[in-house]
Amino acid sequence: MTTVNLSRIRAVVVMISTLNLDVSVKVKLNWGMRIGELSKATGVSSRALRYYEQQGLLRSERRPNGYREYAPESAEVVAFVQDMFHAGLSSDVIRDILPCAGDEHPRGDCAELLTRVRQIRDELVRQEHRIAERRRRLDAYLAYGYGARQLPAHAGAVR
């Protein structure tokens, strides 16, 4: 006959029943692009992208490794920002109108912002007229020389 030590069996059973599992799972979400990828996708330098972020024109998330990661729609935001800069708007104005241009709920009065943008556009039209007049005067001078001050009515017409 075999003798069994029941106290050891109870200890083993108690140890098994109090076993806690600590499992860590790392999941990498492909949230977006890193700064170099966004730069390549948009043709805008990494330095400019960091400036856009500093000015509040572009958002990124910081990963645990410190890298910036941009949402998939960031390329569209960068294209819009570039268009607005090329149109002569300042980063302050662009920052204000971004919520009205995107899908998110605007934080302010978009009608007021659109009025502001129209005023900027109207000023550009006035500048274009002044430039056209300057060009007309230079064209007349080039065509008629110093006597261009007394031009025939048809001379120096805007082309």
N, CA and C of each residue as an Amber inpcrd file, in Angstrom:
protein
   477
   0.8270000  -1.1520000   0.0000000   0.0000000   0.0000000   0.0000000
   0.8880000   1.2370000   0.0000000   0.4940000   2.2430000  -0.7900000
   1.2670000   3.4700000  -0.9270000   0.6540000   4.5480000  -0.0630000
   1.5200000   5.2580000   0.5940000   1.0620000   6.3410000   1.4430000
   1.1720000   7.6510000   0.6540000   0.1310000   8.4270000   0.7310000
   0.0880000   9.7090000   0.0210000   0.0520000  10.8240000   1.0600000
   0.9110000  11.7750000   0.8440000   0.9590000  12.9200000   1.7500000
  -0.0670000  13.9400000   1.2550000  -1.2000000  14.0220000   1.8860000
  -2.2960000  14.9050000   1.4860000  -1.9580000  16.3810000   1.6480000
  -1.0970000  16.7180000   2.5570000  -0.7640000  18.1330000   2.7400000
  -0.0520000  18.6840000   1.5090000   0.7710000  17.8700000   0.8360000
   1.4420000  18.3290000  -0.3950000   0.4350000  18.5060000  -1.5210000
  -0.5060000  17.6300000  -1.6220000  -1.5070000  17.7280000  -2.6840000
  -2.3550000  18.9750000  -2.4820000  -2.7350000  19.2330000  -1.2510000
  -3.5160000  20.4400000  -0.9760000  -2.7140000  21.6940000  -1.3310000
  -1.4370000  21.6960000  -1.0310000  -0.5990000  22.8450000  -1.3560000
  -0.5360000  23.0530000  -2.8640000  -0.4240000  21.9840000  -3.6150000
  -0.3780000  22.0850000  -5.0670000  -1.7120000  22.5870000  -5.5840000
  -2.7800000  22.0890000  -5.0620000  -4.1050000  22.5210000  -5.4890000
  -4.3040000  23.9910000  -5.1510000  -3.8770000  24.4240000  -3.9930000
  -4.0110000  25.8200000  -3.6100000  -3.1780000  26.6980000  -4.5280000
  -1.9720000  26.2680000  -4.8640000  -1.1160000  27.0570000  -5.7510000
  -1.7480000  27.1980000  -7.1370000  -2.3410000  26.1580000  -7.6330000
  -2.9500000  26.2090000  -8.9520000  -4.1660000  27.1210000  -8.9400000
  -4.9310000  27.0790000  -7.9240000  -6.1470000  27.8790000  -7.8930000
  -5.8590000  29.3630000  -7.6990000  -4.6890000  29.7390000  -7.1980000
  -4.3720000  31.1510000  -6.9980000  -3.3920000  31.6790000  -8.0390000
  -3.1870000  30.9660000  -9.0910000  -2.2850000  31.3920000 -10.1360000
  -2.8980000  32.5680000 -10.8940000  -2.1870000  33.6860000 -10.9410000
  -2.6280000  34.8690000 -11.6760000  -1.7970000  34.9930000 -12.9460000
  -2.4820000  35.2170000 -14.0220000  -1.7840000  35.4040000 -15.2830000
  -1.6840000  36.8910000 -15.5860000  -0.5010000  37.3230000 -15.9290000
  -0.2620000  38.7030000 -16.3300000   0.2410000  38.6530000 -17.7650000
  -0.6330000  39.0020000 -18.6860000  -0.2960000  38.9130000 -20.0980000
  -0.2670000  40.3210000 -20.6800000   0.8070000  40.6610000 -21.3320000
   0.9210000  41.9490000 -22.0240000   0.8350000  41.6840000 -23.5160000
   0.0130000  42.4790000 -24.1600000  -0.1400000  42.3580000 -25.6050000
   0.1840000  43.7090000 -26.2060000   1.0940000  43.7130000 -27.1510000
   1.4260000  44.9430000 -27.8610000   0.7560000  44.8860000 -29.2170000
  -0.0210000  45.9240000 -29.4990000  -0.7100000  46.0170000 -30.7730000
  -0.2510000  47.3030000 -31.4400000   0.2720000  47.1980000 -32.6400000
   0.6850000  48.3890000 -33.3790000  -0.4510000  48.7720000 -34.3020000
  -1.0170000  49.9290000 -34.0190000  -2.0680000  50.4520000 -34.8740000
  -1.4160000  51.2610000 -35.9800000  -1.8270000  51.0450000 -37.1850000
  -1.3120000  51.8120000 -38.2970000  -2.1630000  53.0640000 -38.4240000
  -1.9180000  54.0360000 -37.5350000  -2.7500000  55.2220000 -37.4220000
  -2.5410000  56.1600000 -38.5860000  -1.3290000  56.2830000 -39.0380000
  -1.0820000  57.2410000 -40.0990000   0.3280000  57.1760000 -40.6070000
   0.8880000  58.3600000 -40.8290000   2.2150000  58.4700000 -41.4290000
   3.1620000  59.1920000 -40.4890000   4.4120000  58.8500000 -40.6280000
   5.4430000  59.6160000 -39.9420000   5.7350000  60.8590000 -40.7660000
   6.4900000  61.7680000 -40.1870000   6.7230000  63.0550000 -40.8240000
   7.4060000  62.9190000 -42.1800000   8.3590000  62.0090000 -42.3020000
   9.0400000  61.8180000 -43.5760000   8.1060000  61.3050000 -44.6550000
   7.1910000  60.4240000 -44.2720000   6.2150000  59.8920000 -45.2250000
   5.2530000  60.9870000 -45.6780000   4.8130000  61.8190000 -44.7340000
   3.9130000  62.9210000 -45.0860000   4.6380000  63.9300000 -45.9740000
   5.8900000  64.1740000 -45.6760000   6.6850000  65.0850000 -46.4920000
   6.7940000  64.5680000 -47.9200000   7.0710000  63.3000000 -48.0510000
   7.2010000  62.6990000 -49.3850000   5.8560000  62.7150000 -50.1200000
   4.7790000  62.4400000 -49.4090000   3.4440000  62.3780000 -50.0260000
   2.9680000  63.7560000 -50.4930000   3.3890000  64.8100000 -49.8020000
   2.8810000  66.1540000 -50.1070000   3.8810000  67.0390000 -50.8450000
   5.1460000  66.6670000 -50.8200000   6.1700000  67.5120000 -51.4110000
   6.5250000  68.7060000 -50.5440000   6.1180000  68.6740000 -49.2830000
   6.3920000  69.7570000 -48.3340000   7.4830000  69.2620000 -47.3830000
   8.4520000  70.0980000 -47.1040000   9.5790000  69.6750000 -46.2660000
   9.1240000  69.3290000 -44.8490000   9.9090000  68.4800000 -44.2040000
   9.6310000  68.1310000 -42.8060000   9.6780000  69.3740000 -41.9280000
  10.5890000  70.2670000 -42.2400000  10.7020000  71.5150000 -41.4730000
   9.4060000  72.3220000 -41.5780000   8.8430000  72.4170000 -42.7940000
   7.5910000  73.1560000 -42.9840000   6.4490000  72.4670000 -42.2410000
   6.4290000  71.1440000 -42.2500000   5.3760000  70.4130000 -41.5240000
   5.4550000  70.6850000 -40.0290000   6.6760000  70.7270000 -39.4950000
   6.8250000  71.0600000 -38.0680000   6.3590000  72.4860000 -37.7980000
   6.6390000  73.4040000 -38.7290000   6.1670000  74.7850000 -38.5940000
   4.6430000  74.8160000 -38.6100000   4.0110000  74.0880000 -39.5250000
   2.5460000  74.0370000 -39.5840000   1.9890000  73.5460000 -38.2560000
   2.6380000  72.5570000 -37.6940000   2.1900000  72.0200000 -36.4030000
   2.3530000  73.0690000 -35.2990000   3.4830000  73.7510000 -35.3050000
   3.7370000  74.8030000 -34.3110000   2.6940000  75.9140000 -34.4150000
   2.2650000  76.2350000 -35.6200000   1.2860000  77.2930000 -35.8550000
  -0.1510000  76.8310000 -35.6320000  -0.3550000  75.5600000 -35.3190000
  -1.6990000  75.0400000 -35.0800000  -2.4580000  74.7280000 -36.3620000
  -1.7380000  74.5360000 -37.4590000  -2.3650000  74.2500000 -38.7470000
  -2.4580000  72.7510000 -39.0240000  -1.7010000  71.9690000 -38.2910000
  -1.6120000  70.5300000 -38.5210000  -1.4360000  69.8470000 -37.1750000
  -2.0730000  68.7000000 -37.0190000  -1.9670000  67.9660000 -35.7550000
  -1.2740000  66.6350000 -35.9690000  -0.5590000  66.2110000 -34.9360000
   0.0520000  64.8820000 -34.9520000  -0.0710000  64.2920000 -33.5620000
   0.1420000  63.0140000 -33.4950000   0.2100000  62.3160000 -32.2110000
   1.6660000  61.9430000 -31.9850000   2.0950000  62.0080000 -30.7520000
   3.4540000  61.5720000 -30.4240000   3.3940000  60.1220000 -29.9890000
   4.2100000  59.3080000 -30.5900000   4.3160000  57.8950000 -30.2360000
   5.2560000  57.7680000 -29.0440000   5.2290000  56.6300000 -28.3710000
   6.1220000  56.4410000 -27.2180000   7.5990000  56.6480000 -27.5600000
   7.9770000  56.3930000 -28.8180000   9.3680000  56.5960000 -29.2210000
   9.6730000  58.0570000 -29.5630000   8.6620000  58.9450000 -29.4390000
   8.8480000  60.3730000 -29.6970000   8.5580000  60.7960000 -31.1240000
   8.3360000  59.8440000 -32.0090000   8.0560000  60.1820000 -33.4060000
   6.6750000  60.7950000 -33.5390000   6.5670000  61.7320000 -34.4640000
   5.2550000  62.2900000 -34.8010000   4.5710000  61.3120000 -35.7420000
   3.2770000  61.1920000 -35.5590000   2.5000000  60.3800000 -36.4820000
   1.2520000  61.1680000 -36.8570000   1.0040000  61.2440000 -38.1560000
  -0.0690000  62.0750000 -38.6910000  -1.2200000  61.2180000 -39.1740000
  -2.4240000  61.7250000 -38.9970000  -3.6330000  61.0340000 -39.4430000
  -3.6400000  60.9370000 -40.9700000  -4.3600000  59.9630000 -41.5080000
  -4.3980000  59.7880000 -42.9620000  -4.8630000  61.0330000 -43.7240000
  -5.7590000  61.8110000 -43.1500000  -6.2630000  63.0020000 -43.8530000
  -5.2950000  64.1870000 -43.7930000  -4.1620000  64.0310000 -43.1370000
  -3.1980000  65.1260000 -43.0070000  -2.6660000  65.6080000 -44.3510000
  -2.5520000  64.7180000 -45.3260000  -2.0700000  65.1330000 -46.6500000
  -3.0360000  66.1450000 -47.2710000  -4.3280000  65.9440000 -47.0750000
  -5.3210000  66.8950000 -47.5930000  -5.2270000  68.2240000 -46.8590000
  -5.0090000  68.1750000 -45.5600000  -4.8740000  69.4020000 -44.7730000
  -3.6490000  70.1890000 -45.2500000  -2.5410000  69.4900000 -45.4670000
  -1.3220000  70.1550000 -45.9340000  -1.5590000  70.8060000 -47.2980000
  -2.2470000  70.1060000 -48.1940000  -2.5450000  70.6770000 -49.5220000
  -3.3890000  71.9420000 -49.3820000  -4.3810000  71.9170000 -48.4930000
  -5.2220000  73.0920000 -48.2750000  -4.3960000  74.2500000 -47.7110000
  -3.5640000  73.9540000 -46.7220000  -2.7180000  74.9880000 -46.1100000
  -1.8030000  75.6020000 -47.1710000  -1.1930000  74.7750000 -48.0010000
  -0.3310000  75.2730000 -49.0720000  -1.1070000  76.1870000 -50.0170000
  -2.3110000  75.7640000 -50.4140000  -3.1420000  76.5970000 -51.2960000
  -3.4280000  77.9550000 -50.6620000  -3.7410000  77.9520000 -49.3860000
  -4.0740000  79.2050000 -48.7070000  -2.8490000  80.1010000 -48.5510000
  -1.6820000  79.4980000 -48.2870000  -0.4480000  80.2940000 -48.2350000
  -0.1610000  80.9050000 -49.6010000  -0.3200000  80.1140000 -50.6630000
  -0.0760000  80.6300000 -52.0100000  -1.0870000  81.7180000 -52.3890000
  -2.2600000  81.6780000 -51.7810000  -3.2690000  82.7200000 -52.0300000
  -2.9720000  83.9910000 -51.2420000  -1.9560000  83.9430000 -50.3830000
  -1.5560000  85.1310000 -49.6510000  -2.1100000  85.2360000 -48.2400000
  -2.7480000  84.1790000 -47.7350000  -3.2850000  84.2330000 -46.3750000
  -2.1870000  83.9580000 -45.3630000  -2.3110000  84.5600000 -44.2050000
  -1.3540000  84.3280000 -43.1220000  -1.7310000  83.0530000 -42.3710000
  -0.7880000  82.5460000 -41.5890000  -1.0740000  81.3340000 -40.8100000
  -2.1840000  81.5960000 -39.7900000  -2.3010000  82.8310000 -39.2850000
  -3.3820000  83.1530000 -38.3440000  -4.7490000  82.9830000 -39.0050000
  -4.8840000  83.4980000 -40.2230000  -6.1600000  83.3920000 -40.9350000
  -6.4350000  81.9310000 -41.2880000  -5.4050000  81.2400000 -41.7630000
  -5.5850000  79.8230000 -42.1310000  -6.0210000  79.0100000 -40.9190000
  -5.3920000  79.2530000 -39.7760000  -5.7530000  78.5280000 -38.5500000
  -7.2220000  78.7640000 -38.2040000  -7.6870000  79.9890000 -38.4170000
  -9.0760000  80.3150000 -38.1100000 -10.0610000  79.6490000 -39.0650000
  -9.6830000  79.5440000 -40.3400000 -10.6410000  78.9970000 -41.3100000
 -10.5610000  77.4820000 -41.4590000  -9.5160000  76.8480000 -40.9500000
  -9.3960000  75.3870000 -41.0730000 -10.6250000  74.6340000 -40.5670000
 -11.1650000  74.9770000 -39.4080000 -12.3480000  74.2340000 -38.9520000
 -13.5420000  74.3770000 -39.8920000 -13.6290000  75.4930000 -40.5800000
 -14.7390000  75.7060000 -41.5140000 -14.5130000  74.9660000 -42.8320000
 -13.2840000  74.5890000 -43.1050000 -12.9610000  73.9060000 -44.3580000
 -13.0450000  72.3940000 -44.2130000 -12.9430000  71.8910000 -42.9860000
 -12.9080000  70.4500000 -42.7730000 -14.2480000  69.8700000 -42.3890000
 -14.1990000  68.6090000 -42.0240000 -15.4090000  67.8820000 -41.6460000
 -15.7900000  68.0770000 -40.1800000 -14.8470000  68.5640000 -39.3760000
 -15.1500000  68.7180000 -37.9530000 -16.0900000  69.8840000 -37.7180000
 -16.7040000  69.9000000 -36.5640000 -17.6490000  70.9580000 -36.2130000
 -16.8780000  72.2510000 -35.9790000 -17.2100000  73.3140000 -36.6810000
 -16.4830000  74.5820000 -36.5200000 -16.5730000  75.1220000 -35.1020000
 -15.4750000  75.7580000 -34.6620000 -15.4290000  76.3340000 -33.3200000
 -15.8570000  77.7920000 -33.3090000 -16.0920000  78.3650000 -34.4430000
 -16.4280000  79.7840000 -34.4800000 -17.4730000  80.0650000 -35.5380000
 -17.5690000  81.3260000 -35.8670000 -18.5450000  81.7740000 -36.8450000
 -17.9070000  81.7250000 -38.2280000 -18.2820000  80.7190000 -39.0190000
 -17.7030000  80.5520000 -40.3560000 -18.1130000  81.6850000 -41.2900000
 -19.2930000  82.2240000 -41.1170000 -19.7310000  83.3280000 -41.9700000
 -18.8120000  84.5310000 -41.7750000 -18.4380000  84.8140000 -40.5390000
 -17.5290000  85.9270000 -40.2540000 -16.1550000  85.6660000 -40.8760000
 -15.6990000  84.4240000 -40.7990000 -14.4050000  84.0870000 -41.3830000
 -14.4390000  84.2000000 -42.9020000 -15.5390000  83.7690000 -43.5040000
 -15.6620000  83.8840000 -44.9560000 -15.6720000  85.3550000 -45.3830000
 -16.2800000  86.2060000 -44.5890000 -16.2620000  87.6410000 -44.8630000
 -14.8200000  88.1520000 -44.8240000 -14.0740000  87.6900000 -43.8520000
 -12.6630000  88.0870000 -43.7320000 -11.8570000  87.6320000 -44.9550000
 -12.0920000  86.4100000 -45.4010000 -11.3880000  85.8960000 -46.5810000
 -11.7980000  86.6780000 -47.8300000 -13.0760000  87.0210000 -47.9380000
 -13.5290000  87.8410000 -49.0780000 -12.8420000  89.2060000 -49.0810000
 -12.6500000  89.7870000 -47.9040000 -11.9670000  91.0800000 -47.8130000
 -10.5220000  90.9560000 -48.3010000  -9.8870000  89.8680000 -47.9450000
  -8.5150000  89.6300000 -48.4010000  -8.5020000  89.4610000 -49.9200000
  -9.4670000  88.7060000 -50.4430000  -9.5720000  88.5240000 -51.8930000
  -9.7910000  89.8650000 -52.5890000 -10.6760000  90.6920000 -52.0430000
 -10.9560000  91.9990000 -52.6440000  -9.7090000  92.8810000 -52.6560000
  -8.9140000  92.8060000 -51.6120000  -7.6600000  93.5620000 -51.5780000
  -6.7130000  93.0460000 -52.6620000  -6.6940000  91.7510000 -52.8900000
  -5.8720000  91.1960000 -53.9720000  -6.3260000  91.7170000 -55.3300000
  -7.6200000  91.8530000 -55.5210000  -8.1520000  92.3910000 -56.7800000
  -7.6780000  93.8350000 -56.9630000  -7.7240000  94.6250000 -55.8910000
  -7.2480000  96.0150000 -55.9730000  -5.7540000  96.0440000 -56.3220000
  -4.9840000  95.1620000 -55.7150000  -3.5540000  95.1020000 -56.0250000
  -3.3320000  94.6960000 -57.4840000  -4.1360000  93.7620000 -57.9750000
  -4.0190000  93.3530000 -59.3780000  -4.2770000  94.5270000 -60.3160000
  -5.2600000  95.3510000 -60.0060000  -5.5550000  96.5340000 -60.8350000
  -4.3830000  97.5090000 -60.8230000  -3.7990000  97.7200000 -59.6360000
  -2.6370000  98.6210000 -59.5550000  -1.4660000  98.0600000 -60.3570000
  -1.2500000  96.7680000 -60.2800000  -0.1610000  96.1300000 -61.0400000
  -0.4290000  96.2420000 -62.5360000  -1.6790000  96.0170000 -62.9420000
  -2.0280000  96.1310000 -64.3670000  -1.7650000  97.5500000 -64.8700000
  -2.0750000  98.5450000 -64.0710000  -1.8300000  99.9380000 -64.4620000
  -0.3280000 100.2000000 -64.5770000   0.4480000  99.6850000 -63.6650000
   1.9010000  99.8490000 -63.7330000   2.4560000  99.1710000 -64.9920000
   1.9540000  97.9650000 -65.2640000   2.4060000  97.2400000 -66.4550000
   2.0440000  98.0200000 -67.7220000   0.8420000  98.6080000 -67.7530000
   0.4160000  99.3900000 -68.9010000   1.3720000 100.5600000 -69.1270000
   1.7450000 101.2450000 -68.0630000   2.6620000 102.3820000 -68.1830000
   4.0390000 101.9350000 -68.6800000   4.5360000 100.8080000 -68.1610000
   5.8350000 100.3010000 -68.6220000   5.7680000  99.8680000 -70.0830000
   4.6950000  99.2190000 -70.4820000   4.5230000  98.8060000 -71.8780000
   4.5070000 100.0270000 -72.7960000   3.8200000 101.0750000 -72.3640000
   3.7530000 102.3050000 -73.1620000   5.1320000 102.9270000 -73.2850000
   5.8650000 102.9660000 -72.2040000   7.2110000 103.5330000 -72.2490000
   8.0880000 102.7260000 -73.1990000   8.0040000 101.4020000 -73.0910000
   8.8190000 100.5490000 -73.9600000   8.4290000 100.7090000 -75.4270000
   7.1600000 100.9360000 -75.6890000   6.6900000 101.0690000 -77.0690000
   6.9400000 102.4690000 -77.6280000   6.8030000 103.5240000 -76.8120000
   6.8380000 104.8900000 -77.3270000   7.9680000 105.7340000 -76.7480000
   8.7170000 105.1810000 -75.8250000   9.8320000 105.9340000 -75.2550000
   9.3670000 107.0120000 -74.2930000  10.2260000 108.0580000 -74.1660000
   9.9650000 109.1250000 -73.2030000   8.6790000 109.8640000 -73.5000000
   8.2890000 109.9500000 -74.7400000   7.0710000 110.6540000 -75.1230000
   5.8100000 109.8740000 -74.7710000   5.9410000 108.8200000 -74.0030000
   4.7850000 107.9880000 -73.6630000   3.7780000 108.7310000 -72.7990000
   4.1420000 109.8940000 -72.2720000   3.1890000 110.6310000 -71.4290000
   2.0210000 111.1670000 -72.2530000   2.2760000 111.4940000 -73.5040000
   1.2090000 111.9560000 -74.3820000   0.8920000 110.8360000 -75.3810000
   0.2700000 109.7880000 -74.8850000   0.0000000 108.6170000 -75.7150000
  -1.3130000 108.7540000 -76.4680000  -1.3540000 108.1460000 -77.6440000
  -2.6520000 108.0300000 -78.3020000  -3.5810000 107.2010000 -77.4250000
  -4.8760000 107.3230000 -77.5940000  -5.8620000 106.6440000 -76.7580000
  -5.6890000 105.1420000 -76.7470000  -5.2780000 104.5500000 -77.8770000
  -5.1620000 103.0910000 -77.9660000  -3.8430000 102.5660000 -77.4120000
  -2.8780000 103.4280000 -77.1590000  -1.5620000 102.9820000 -76.7220000
  -1.5880000 102.5350000 -75.2660000  -0.8150000 101.5340000 -75.0030000
  -0.6600000 101.0610000 -73.6220000  -1.8570000 100.3240000 -73.0850000
  -2.7170000  99.8360000 -73.9610000  -3.8870000  99.0810000 -73.4950000
  -3.4110000  97.8320000 -72.7670000  -4.1320000  97.4590000 -71.7380000
  -3.7780000  96.2850000 -70.9440000  -3.9430000  95.0440000 -71.7910000
  -2.9130000  94.2240000 -71.8190000  -2.9610000  92.9940000 -72.6230000
  -3.3450000  91.8220000 -71.7890000
